[in-house]
Short mmCIF file of C-alpha atoms in Angstrom, two decimals:
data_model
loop_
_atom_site.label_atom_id
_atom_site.label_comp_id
_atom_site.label_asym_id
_atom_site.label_seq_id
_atom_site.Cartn_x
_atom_site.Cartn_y
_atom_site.Cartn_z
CA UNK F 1 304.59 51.23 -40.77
CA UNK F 2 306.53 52.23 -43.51
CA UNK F 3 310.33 52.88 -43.94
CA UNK F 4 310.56 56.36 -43.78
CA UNK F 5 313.76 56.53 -46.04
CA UNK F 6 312.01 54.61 -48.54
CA UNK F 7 310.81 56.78 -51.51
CA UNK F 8 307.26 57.87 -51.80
CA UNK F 9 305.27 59.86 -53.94
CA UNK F 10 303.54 63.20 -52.65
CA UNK F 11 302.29 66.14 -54.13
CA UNK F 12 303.72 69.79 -54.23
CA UNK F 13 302.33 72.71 -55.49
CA UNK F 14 303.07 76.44 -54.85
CA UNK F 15 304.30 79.35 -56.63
CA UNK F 16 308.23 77.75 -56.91
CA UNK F 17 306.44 75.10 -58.91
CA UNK F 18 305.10 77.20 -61.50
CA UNK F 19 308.06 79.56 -61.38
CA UNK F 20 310.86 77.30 -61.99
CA UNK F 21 312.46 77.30 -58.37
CA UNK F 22 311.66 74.30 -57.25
CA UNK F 23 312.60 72.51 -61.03
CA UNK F 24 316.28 74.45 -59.93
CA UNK F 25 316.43 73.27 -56.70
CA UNK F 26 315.71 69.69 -57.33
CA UNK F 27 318.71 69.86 -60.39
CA UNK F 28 320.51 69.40 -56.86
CA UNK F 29 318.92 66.86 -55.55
CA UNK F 30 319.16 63.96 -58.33
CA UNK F 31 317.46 60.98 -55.95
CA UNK F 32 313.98 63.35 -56.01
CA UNK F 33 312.25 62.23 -58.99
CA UNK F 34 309.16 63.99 -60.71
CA UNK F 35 306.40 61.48 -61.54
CA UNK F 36 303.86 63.77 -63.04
CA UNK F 37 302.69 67.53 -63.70
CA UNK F 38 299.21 67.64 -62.65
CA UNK F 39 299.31 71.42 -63.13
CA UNK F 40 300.96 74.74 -64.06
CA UNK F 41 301.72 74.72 -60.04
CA UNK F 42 301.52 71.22 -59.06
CA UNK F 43 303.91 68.32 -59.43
CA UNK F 44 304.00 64.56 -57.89
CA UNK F 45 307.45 63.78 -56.95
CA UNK F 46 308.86 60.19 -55.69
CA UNK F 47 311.12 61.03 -52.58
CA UNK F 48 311.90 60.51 -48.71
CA UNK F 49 310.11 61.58 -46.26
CA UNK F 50 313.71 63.53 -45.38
CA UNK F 51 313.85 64.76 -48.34
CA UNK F 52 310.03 66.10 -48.21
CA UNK F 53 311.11 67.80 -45.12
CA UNK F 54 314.08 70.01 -46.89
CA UNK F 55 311.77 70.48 -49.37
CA UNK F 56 309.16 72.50 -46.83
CA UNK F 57 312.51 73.89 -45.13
CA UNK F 58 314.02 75.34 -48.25
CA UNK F 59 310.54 76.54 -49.91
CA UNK F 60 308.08 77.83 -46.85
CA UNK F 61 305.16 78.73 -49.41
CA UNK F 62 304.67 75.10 -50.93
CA UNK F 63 302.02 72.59 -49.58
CA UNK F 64 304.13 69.22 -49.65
CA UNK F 65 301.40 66.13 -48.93
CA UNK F 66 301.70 62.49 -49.21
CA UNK F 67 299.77 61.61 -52.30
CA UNK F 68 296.75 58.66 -51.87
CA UNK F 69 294.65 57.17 -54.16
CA UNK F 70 290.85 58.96 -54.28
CA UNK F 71 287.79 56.55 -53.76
CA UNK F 72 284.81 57.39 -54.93
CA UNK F 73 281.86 58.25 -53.11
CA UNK F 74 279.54 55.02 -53.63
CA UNK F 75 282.70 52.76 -53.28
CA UNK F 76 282.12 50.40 -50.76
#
């Protein structure tokens, strides 16, 4: 299993993405780093599973996942 306070990306989206919230929030929380914007309302960001927990805590409309690598269909 993996260390749970080792970093890890996952994906967030939600309305604090696209409004600027969540780019405030995490201005506190300099150990959170964003990877990518995938959308207007969706961000990858490399952090704890801890810290993915505050994150749901402090923002209850956000979807907060563990981001995986898609296979396609016919892959074997």
């Amino acid at each position: 299993m993996a260390d749970p306070n080792a970093p890890q990306e996952f994906i967030v989206q939600g309305e604090p993405v696209k409004s600027g919230q969540l780019a405030d929030h995490l201005k506190r929380e300099p150990s959170v780093k964003r990877v990518a914007q995938i959308a207007p309302d969706v961000v990858i960001l490399s952090m704890t599973n801890t810290q993915a927990n505050r994150l749901k805590s402090a923002f209850t409309t956000i979807v907060v996942e563990p981001n995986s690598t898609l296979k396609q269909f016919d892959a074997d």
